[in-house]
């Protein structure tokens, strides 16, 4: 993350439009883009009162940087997750902040409910595959069966314990919050924007937060997983929502002509191969953890496949769109009513 500042300078596109309403209240429209948490973030919202839009953006940026650097990253030494991973094997465990404890408890519950299809304890496996770096080059090696078996041996949500504000990890186990970081950020963004901005949209990689006044519509394009610069279709909805998409086009590399992507199946230790190209989950914002859950579910459904995945997602009240390997799609009933396919 050392070159984040450089990325920032090149990626920040600021555009603030100032409008004066009939009763003299200044309305500002803010559009910003930045690289945060290793992914492209963009926001769009309206604020009332001069200078408020920029102040809010500063707060949103700082919140993303702090969340990654101080809590969720396994790469940044200062982050709680990195410190917890370094404590693996210790009998005393490691103390967790109140905030992280809430996220971990929810993650463990989703792991239990999805039978480990979503599992934050796959750190050794994700580091072994190291797909983030191989994706930058486009090619790389496949770990050996022995290496995969060893990484799986020290993975598994059942092996960790969260008790009395402490977490206990066995030797060799590493936490990886990569599948839920953006969803967690969106929960925080919602709290920041709720009373201060109108018609806000925050997009963080494959996860989106929409905050709209009652009855106001939004439309969101769903990436075509076969051609990611194109849109497969559009989802139209109202009010507040979290939308999370996981797909095999996001991070991948090739080895011996085969594609290896970043969503791993804890049963095989290999990239999930369930007949799915991408999964989109839509949830309301009623429960404070729905940002995290929608992000976790898009990953879990991708691993579980259509039948089981939809069953689990529906239990959370989530709407699901699955684009299959053959290009056809499945949508839950309400999702179907929100969909316009191009
Ligand atoms: P997402 O793009 O939200 O589906 O998250 C994928 C990221 O989560 C990967 O880059 C890994 O860091 C991590 N990950 C991969 N497979 C899993 C899994 N089965 N459960 C939880 N996290 C995973
Ligand atoms: Mg996810």
Short mmCIF file of C-alpha atoms and ligand atoms in Angstrom, two decimals:
data_model
loop_
_atom_site.label_atom_id
_atom_site.label_comp_id
_atom_site.label_asym_id
_atom_site.label_seq_id
_atom_site.Cartn_x
_atom_site.Cartn_y
_atom_site.Cartn_z
CA UNK A 1 0.00 0.00 0.00
CA UNK A 2 3.14 2.21 -0.11
CA UNK A 3 2.24 3.77 -3.44
CA UNK A 4 -1.25 4.70 -2.32
CA UNK A 5 -0.37 8.39 -2.21
CA UNK A 6 0.87 8.34 -5.78
CA UNK A 7 -2.24 6.49 -6.85
CA UNK A 8 -4.30 9.01 -4.98
CA UNK A 9 -2.77 11.98 -6.74
CA UNK A 10 -3.40 10.45 -10.13
CA UNK A 11 -6.84 9.11 -9.36
CA UNK A 12 -8.54 11.97 -7.57
CA UNK A 13 -11.03 13.58 -9.88
CA UNK A 14 -12.88 16.30 -8.09
CA UNK A 15 -16.02 17.87 -9.37
CA UNK A 16 -18.31 19.93 -7.20
CA UNK A 17 -21.25 21.69 -8.77
CA UNK A 18 -22.83 24.48 -6.74
CA UNK A 19 -26.50 25.18 -7.24
CA UNK A 20 -28.49 27.99 -5.63
CA UNK A 21 -32.07 26.95 -4.84
CA UNK A 22 -35.09 29.26 -4.95
CA UNK A 23 -35.00 29.89 -1.18
CA UNK A 24 -31.29 30.80 -1.24
CA UNK A 25 -29.94 27.50 0.15
CA UNK A 26 -26.73 26.46 -1.54
CA UNK A 27 -26.87 22.88 -2.83
CA UNK A 28 -23.61 21.24 -3.75
CA UNK A 29 -23.21 18.13 -5.83
CA UNK A 30 -20.03 16.19 -5.08
CA UNK A 31 -18.43 13.63 -7.39
CA UNK A 32 -15.13 12.11 -6.27
CA UNK A 33 -13.00 9.11 -7.13
CA UNK A 34 -9.98 7.74 -5.25
CA UNK A 35 -8.05 4.53 -4.64
CA UNK A 36 -8.81 3.32 -1.11
CA UNK A 37 -8.41 -0.16 0.42
CA UNK A 38 -6.68 -1.23 -2.81
CA UNK A 39 -9.74 -0.57 -4.95
CA UNK A 40 -11.45 2.25 -6.84
CA UNK A 41 -13.90 4.24 -4.74
CA UNK A 42 -16.32 6.75 -6.13
CA UNK A 43 -18.99 8.83 -4.48
CA UNK A 44 -21.79 11.07 -5.66
CA UNK A 45 -24.08 13.02 -3.35
CA UNK A 46 -25.79 16.36 -2.76
CA UNK A 47 -25.31 18.51 0.34
CA UNK A 48 -26.97 21.68 1.56
CA UNK A 49 -24.73 24.56 2.65
CA UNK A 50 -21.42 25.85 1.25
CA UNK A 51 -18.31 23.66 1.60
CA UNK A 52 -20.10 20.74 3.26
CA UNK A 53 -19.61 18.35 0.33
CA UNK A 54 -15.83 18.53 0.43
CA UNK A 55 -15.74 18.16 4.23
CA UNK A 56 -17.87 15.04 3.96
CA UNK A 57 -15.61 13.58 1.26
CA UNK A 58 -12.56 14.16 3.50
CA UNK A 59 -14.34 12.23 6.25
CA UNK A 60 -15.28 9.39 3.86
CA UNK A 61 -11.68 9.11 2.62
CA UNK A 62 -10.20 9.17 6.10
CA UNK A 63 -12.68 6.54 7.25
CA UNK A 64 -11.62 4.16 4.45
CA UNK A 65 -7.92 4.68 5.14
CA UNK A 66 -8.36 4.14 8.90
CA UNK A 67 -10.56 1.07 8.46
CA UNK A 68 -7.93 -0.61 6.30
CA UNK A 69 -4.72 0.58 8.00
CA UNK A 70 -5.92 0.31 11.61
CA UNK A 71 -8.39 -2.57 11.56
CA UNK A 72 -8.90 -4.85 8.56
CA UNK A 73 -5.63 -5.22 6.68
CA UNK A 74 -3.43 -8.29 7.13
CA UNK A 75 -0.64 -6.48 5.27
CA UNK A 76 -0.40 -3.30 7.32
CA UNK A 77 1.50 -4.10 10.55
CA UNK A 78 -0.49 -1.53 12.52
CA UNK A 79 -3.84 -3.14 11.71
CA UNK A 80 -5.65 -5.24 14.29
CA UNK A 81 -6.08 -8.16 11.88
CA UNK A 82 -2.33 -8.24 11.17
CA UNK A 83 -1.63 -8.21 14.93
CA UNK A 84 -4.18 -10.96 15.53
CA UNK A 85 -2.58 -13.08 12.79
CA UNK A 86 0.84 -12.53 14.36
CA UNK A 87 -0.60 -13.86 17.65
CA UNK A 88 -1.66 -17.21 16.09
CA UNK A 89 -0.68 -20.08 18.34
CA UNK A 90 -0.63 -18.00 21.52
CA UNK A 91 -2.64 -19.45 24.40
CA UNK A 92 -3.52 -15.99 25.71
CA UNK A 93 -5.14 -15.07 22.39
CA UNK A 94 -5.33 -11.41 21.37
CA UNK A 95 -7.63 -8.58 22.54
CA UNK A 96 -10.09 -7.26 19.94
CA UNK A 97 -11.64 -3.81 19.79
CA UNK A 98 -15.39 -3.52 20.28
CA UNK A 99 -15.77 -2.55 16.63
CA UNK A 100 -13.80 -5.47 15.19
CA UNK A 101 -15.46 -7.87 17.59
CA UNK A 102 -18.86 -7.02 16.07
CA UNK A 103 -17.55 -7.69 12.55
CA UNK A 104 -15.83 -10.94 13.55
CA UNK A 105 -18.91 -12.25 15.36
CA UNK A 106 -21.05 -11.55 12.29
CA UNK A 107 -18.47 -13.17 9.97
CA UNK A 108 -18.33 -16.30 12.11
CA UNK A 109 -22.11 -16.49 12.02
CA UNK A 110 -22.19 -16.22 8.20
CA UNK A 111 -19.47 -18.90 8.02
CA UNK A 112 -21.58 -21.19 10.19
CA UNK A 113 -24.75 -20.53 8.22
CA UNK A 114 -23.04 -21.09 4.84
CA UNK A 115 -21.15 -24.19 6.00
CA UNK A 116 -17.79 -22.46 5.45
CA UNK A 117 -18.43 -21.37 1.85
CA UNK A 118 -17.66 -17.92 3.24
CA UNK A 119 -14.76 -18.23 5.66
CA UNK A 120 -12.49 -15.46 6.98
CA UNK A 121 -9.89 -18.02 8.16
CA UNK A 122 -8.56 -18.76 4.65
CA UNK A 123 -5.62 -16.35 5.06
CA UNK A 124 -2.94 -19.05 4.61
CA UNK A 125 -4.65 -20.27 1.45
CA UNK A 126 -5.18 -16.80 -0.06
CA UNK A 127 -1.54 -15.90 0.68
CA UNK A 128 -0.37 -19.16 -0.87
CA UNK A 129 -2.30 -18.46 -4.07
CA UNK A 130 -1.28 -14.78 -3.91
CA UNK A 131 -3.73 -14.03 -6.70
CA UNK A 132 -3.65 -10.25 -6.13
CA UNK A 133 -0.02 -10.11 -7.28
CA UNK A 134 -0.32 -12.74 -10.01
CA UNK A 135 -3.33 -10.87 -11.39
CA UNK A 136 -1.14 -7.81 -11.95
CA UNK A 137 1.22 -9.89 -14.14
CA UNK A 138 -1.58 -12.01 -15.64
CA UNK A 139 0.18 -15.32 -15.07
CA UNK A 140 1.81 -17.34 -12.30
CA UNK A 141 2.29 -20.76 -10.80
CA UNK A 142 -0.31 -23.06 -9.26
CA UNK A 143 0.52 -24.15 -5.70
CA UNK A 144 1.28 -27.85 -5.26
CA UNK A 145 -1.30 -30.25 -3.77
CA UNK A 146 0.90 -30.57 -0.64
CA UNK A 147 1.04 -26.80 -0.18
CA UNK A 148 -2.74 -26.55 -0.58
CA UNK A 149 -3.36 -29.41 1.86
CA UNK A 150 -1.05 -27.74 4.40
CA UNK A 151 -2.82 -24.35 4.04
CA UNK A 152 -6.25 -25.99 4.40
CA UNK A 153 -5.05 -27.87 7.44
CA UNK A 154 -4.56 -24.62 9.34
CA UNK A 155 -7.75 -22.96 8.04
CA UNK A 156 -11.37 -23.21 9.12
CA UNK A 157 -13.75 -21.00 11.11
CA UNK A 158 -14.37 -23.83 13.59
CA UNK A 159 -10.74 -23.59 14.71
CA UNK A 160 -10.94 -20.01 15.98
CA UNK A 161 -12.52 -18.83 19.23
CA UNK A 162 -13.94 -15.37 19.99
CA UNK A 163 -14.54 -15.05 23.71
CA UNK A 164 -14.56 -12.25 26.30
CA UNK A 165 -13.25 -9.67 23.83
CA UNK A 166 -10.30 -11.89 22.86
CA UNK A 167 -9.68 -14.02 19.80
CA UNK A 168 -7.72 -17.28 19.76
CA UNK A 169 -6.11 -18.55 16.55
CA UNK A 170 -4.24 -21.83 16.22
CA UNK A 171 -0.67 -21.81 14.89
CA UNK A 172 -0.50 -21.05 11.16
CA UNK A 173 -4.07 -19.74 10.81
CA UNK A 174 -4.51 -16.31 9.24
CA UNK A 175 -7.60 -14.12 9.01
CA UNK A 176 -8.44 -12.51 5.64
CA UNK A 177 -11.30 -10.00 5.66
CA UNK A 178 -10.96 -9.34 1.89
CA UNK A 179 -14.44 -10.62 1.13
CA UNK A 180 -16.19 -8.20 3.51
CA UNK A 181 -13.95 -5.10 3.80
CA UNK A 182 -15.86 -3.08 1.25
CA UNK A 183 -19.23 -4.00 2.72
CA UNK A 184 -18.02 -2.94 6.17
CA UNK A 185 -16.81 0.36 4.72
CA UNK A 186 -20.22 0.97 3.16
CA UNK A 187 -21.90 0.51 6.56
CA UNK A 188 -19.65 3.25 7.94
CA UNK A 189 -20.25 5.44 4.88
CA UNK A 190 -24.00 5.08 5.41
CA UNK A 191 -23.68 6.31 9.02
CA UNK A 192 -21.63 9.29 7.87
CA UNK A 193 -23.88 10.27 4.97
CA UNK A 194 -27.30 9.51 6.39
CA UNK A 195 -28.16 12.85 7.98
CA UNK A 196 -25.74 14.98 6.02
CA UNK A 197 -26.28 14.19 2.35
CA UNK A 198 -29.11 13.63 -0.10
CA UNK A 199 -29.26 11.03 -2.86
CA UNK A 200 -25.86 9.48 -2.06
CA UNK A 201 -24.19 6.71 -4.06
CA UNK A 202 -20.93 5.18 -2.82
CA UNK A 203 -19.21 2.60 -4.96
CA UNK A 204 -16.27 0.58 -3.62
CA UNK A 205 -15.00 -2.06 -6.03
CA UNK A 206 -17.87 -4.48 -6.54
CA UNK A 207 -19.94 -3.10 -3.65
CA UNK A 208 -22.37 -0.19 -3.75
CA UNK A 209 -24.36 1.79 -1.18
CA UNK A 210 -27.42 3.70 -2.31
CA UNK A 211 -29.06 6.22 0.02
CA UNK A 212 -32.23 7.74 -1.37
CA UNK A 213 -35.12 9.58 0.25
CA UNK A 214 -38.31 7.52 0.40
CA UNK A 215 -39.64 6.73 -3.03
CA UNK A 216 -36.65 8.07 -4.99
CA UNK A 217 -35.41 5.60 -7.61
CA UNK A 218 -31.87 4.48 -8.39
CA UNK A 219 -30.46 2.50 -11.31
CA UNK A 220 -27.26 0.50 -11.15
CA UNK A 221 -25.48 -1.23 -14.06
CA UNK A 222 -24.36 -4.84 -13.53
CA UNK A 223 -20.99 -5.64 -15.11
CA UNK A 224 -21.03 -8.19 -17.92
CA UNK A 225 -18.68 -10.85 -16.48
CA UNK A 226 -17.79 -12.00 -20.02
CA UNK A 227 -16.85 -8.47 -21.05
CA UNK A 228 -16.26 -6.33 -17.92
CA UNK A 229 -16.15 -3.02 -19.79
CA UNK A 230 -19.79 -3.64 -20.78
CA UNK A 231 -23.02 -3.78 -18.80
CA UNK A 232 -25.01 -7.07 -18.64
CA UNK A 233 -28.13 -5.35 -17.36
CA UNK A 234 -29.53 -2.75 -15.00
CA UNK A 235 -31.10 -3.06 -11.57
CA UNK A 236 -33.67 -0.45 -10.65
CA UNK A 237 -34.84 0.07 -7.06
CA UNK A 238 -36.00 2.58 -4.46
CA UNK A 239 -34.84 3.86 -1.07
CA UNK A 240 -31.65 2.61 0.61
CA UNK A 241 -29.79 -0.51 -0.53
CA UNK A 242 -26.51 -2.40 -0.43
CA UNK A 243 -25.49 -4.12 -3.68
CA UNK A 244 -22.54 -6.49 -3.77
CA UNK A 245 -21.13 -8.36 -6.76
CA UNK A 246 -18.49 -11.11 -6.75
CA UNK A 247 -17.19 -12.37 -10.09
CA UNK A 248 -14.40 -14.39 -11.64
CA UNK A 249 -13.39 -11.38 -13.74
CA UNK A 250 -12.28 -9.23 -10.81
CA UNK A 251 -8.84 -10.73 -10.08
CA UNK A 252 -7.38 -13.71 -11.94
CA UNK A 253 -4.32 -15.10 -13.69
CA UNK A 254 -3.60 -17.79 -16.25
CA UNK A 255 -1.46 -20.92 -15.87
CA UNK A 256 -1.14 -23.54 -18.63
CA UNK A 257 -3.99 -21.82 -20.46
CA UNK A 258 -6.39 -22.19 -17.49
CA UNK A 259 -7.94 -19.27 -15.64
CA UNK A 260 -7.53 -19.08 -11.83
CA UNK A 261 -9.61 -16.45 -10.00
CA UNK A 262 -9.63 -15.03 -6.47
CA UNK A 263 -12.70 -16.69 -4.88
CA UNK A 264 -11.54 -19.88 -3.20
CA UNK A 265 -13.45 -22.97 -2.19
CA UNK A 266 -12.44 -24.09 1.30
CA UNK A 267 -13.43 -27.67 0.42
CA UNK A 268 -10.95 -28.02 -2.47
CA UNK A 269 -8.45 -25.22 -1.81
CA UNK A 270 -8.87 -24.17 -5.47
CA UNK A 271 -10.79 -21.30 -7.07
CA UNK A 272 -14.52 -22.08 -6.80
CA UNK A 273 -15.96 -23.85 -9.82
CA UNK A 274 -19.72 -23.89 -9.32
CA UNK A 275 -20.94 -22.97 -12.80
CA UNK A 276 -21.19 -19.26 -11.91
CA UNK A 277 -19.48 -16.23 -13.51
CA UNK A 278 -20.86 -13.60 -11.14
CA UNK A 279 -23.27 -13.14 -8.25
CA UNK A 280 -25.05 -9.92 -7.31
CA UNK A 281 -26.78 -9.52 -3.96
CA UNK A 282 -29.20 -6.73 -3.07
CA UNK A 283 -30.17 -6.09 0.57
CA UNK A 284 -31.94 -3.34 2.43
CA UNK A 285 -30.05 -1.26 5.00
CA UNK A 286 -32.42 -1.99 7.91
CA UNK A 287 -29.94 -4.09 9.90
CA UNK A 288 -26.63 -2.37 10.71
CA UNK A 289 -24.55 -5.33 9.45
CA UNK A 290 -26.26 -5.72 6.07
CA UNK A 291 -23.29 -4.13 4.25
CA UNK A 292 -21.00 -6.84 5.60
CA UNK A 293 -23.59 -9.58 5.06
CA UNK A 294 -24.35 -8.64 1.44
CA UNK A 295 -20.60 -8.67 0.68
CA UNK A 296 -20.11 -12.02 2.46
CA UNK A 297 -23.12 -13.52 0.67
CA UNK A 298 -21.94 -12.61 -2.84
CA UNK A 299 -18.72 -14.52 -2.10
CA UNK A 300 -20.56 -17.43 -0.40
CA UNK A 301 -23.14 -17.87 -3.19
CA UNK A 302 -20.33 -17.87 -5.76
CA UNK A 303 -18.73 -20.80 -3.90
CA UNK A 304 -21.97 -22.67 -3.08
CA UNK A 305 -23.45 -22.57 -6.57
CA UNK A 306 -26.96 -21.67 -7.63
CA UNK A 307 -29.23 -24.02 -5.70
CA UNK A 308 -27.65 -23.97 -2.25
CA UNK A 309 -26.41 -20.40 -2.60
CA UNK A 310 -29.86 -18.99 -3.32
CA UNK A 311 -31.33 -20.98 -0.43
CA UNK A 312 -28.86 -19.42 2.02
CA UNK A 313 -29.14 -15.91 0.60
CA UNK A 314 -32.95 -16.01 0.82
CA UNK A 315 -32.70 -16.87 4.52
CA UNK A 316 -31.06 -13.48 4.95
CA UNK A 317 -33.83 -11.78 2.98
CA UNK A 318 -31.38 -11.03 0.15
CA UNK A 319 -32.26 -10.74 -3.54
CA UNK A 320 -29.93 -12.62 -5.89
CA UNK A 321 -28.85 -12.37 -9.53
CA UNK A 322 -26.58 -15.14 -10.81
CA UNK A 323 -24.93 -15.00 -14.22
CA UNK A 324 -24.03 -18.55 -15.21
CA UNK A 325 -21.01 -19.82 -17.14
CA UNK A 326 -23.21 -20.31 -20.22
CA UNK A 327 -24.30 -16.64 -20.20
CA UNK A 328 -27.86 -17.26 -18.99
CA UNK A 329 -29.02 -15.88 -15.64
CA UNK A 330 -31.11 -16.71 -12.60
CA UNK A 331 -32.90 -14.03 -10.56
CA UNK A 332 -35.05 -14.29 -7.43
CA UNK A 333 -38.60 -13.01 -8.01
CA UNK A 334 -38.10 -9.52 -6.62
CA UNK A 335 -34.71 -9.23 -8.34
CA UNK A 336 -36.42 -10.17 -11.62
CA UNK A 337 -38.92 -7.32 -11.14
CA UNK A 338 -36.01 -4.90 -10.64
CA UNK A 339 -34.02 -6.14 -13.66
CA UNK A 340 -33.66 -4.78 -17.14
CA UNK A 341 -31.40 -7.01 -19.25
CA UNK A 342 -29.66 -5.30 -22.20
P1 LIG B 1 -15.14 -10.89 -3.02
O1 LIG B 1 -14.51 -10.27 -4.23
O2 LIG B 1 -15.92 -9.96 -2.17
O3 LIG B 1 -15.92 -12.11 -3.37
O4 LIG B 1 -13.96 -11.36 -2.05
C1 LIG B 1 -12.90 -12.15 -2.48
C2 LIG B 1 -11.72 -11.97 -1.56
O5 LIG B 1 -12.02 -12.58 -0.30
C3 LIG B 1 -10.48 -12.68 -2.06
O6 LIG B 1 -9.62 -11.78 -2.73
C4 LIG B 1 -9.86 -13.23 -0.78
O7 LIG B 1 -9.08 -12.24 -0.14
C5 LIG B 1 -11.05 -13.53 0.09
N1 LIG B 1 -11.66 -14.85 -0.16
C6 LIG B 1 -11.49 -15.72 -1.20
N2 LIG B 1 -12.28 -16.79 -1.07
C7 LIG B 1 -12.98 -16.62 0.08
C8 LIG B 1 -13.98 -17.38 0.76
N3 LIG B 1 -14.41 -18.56 0.29
N4 LIG B 1 -14.47 -16.89 1.93
C9 LIG B 1 -14.05 -15.72 2.43
N5 LIG B 1 -13.12 -14.95 1.83
C10 LIG B 1 -12.59 -15.38 0.67
MG1 LIG B 2 -17.63 -10.29 -0.98
#
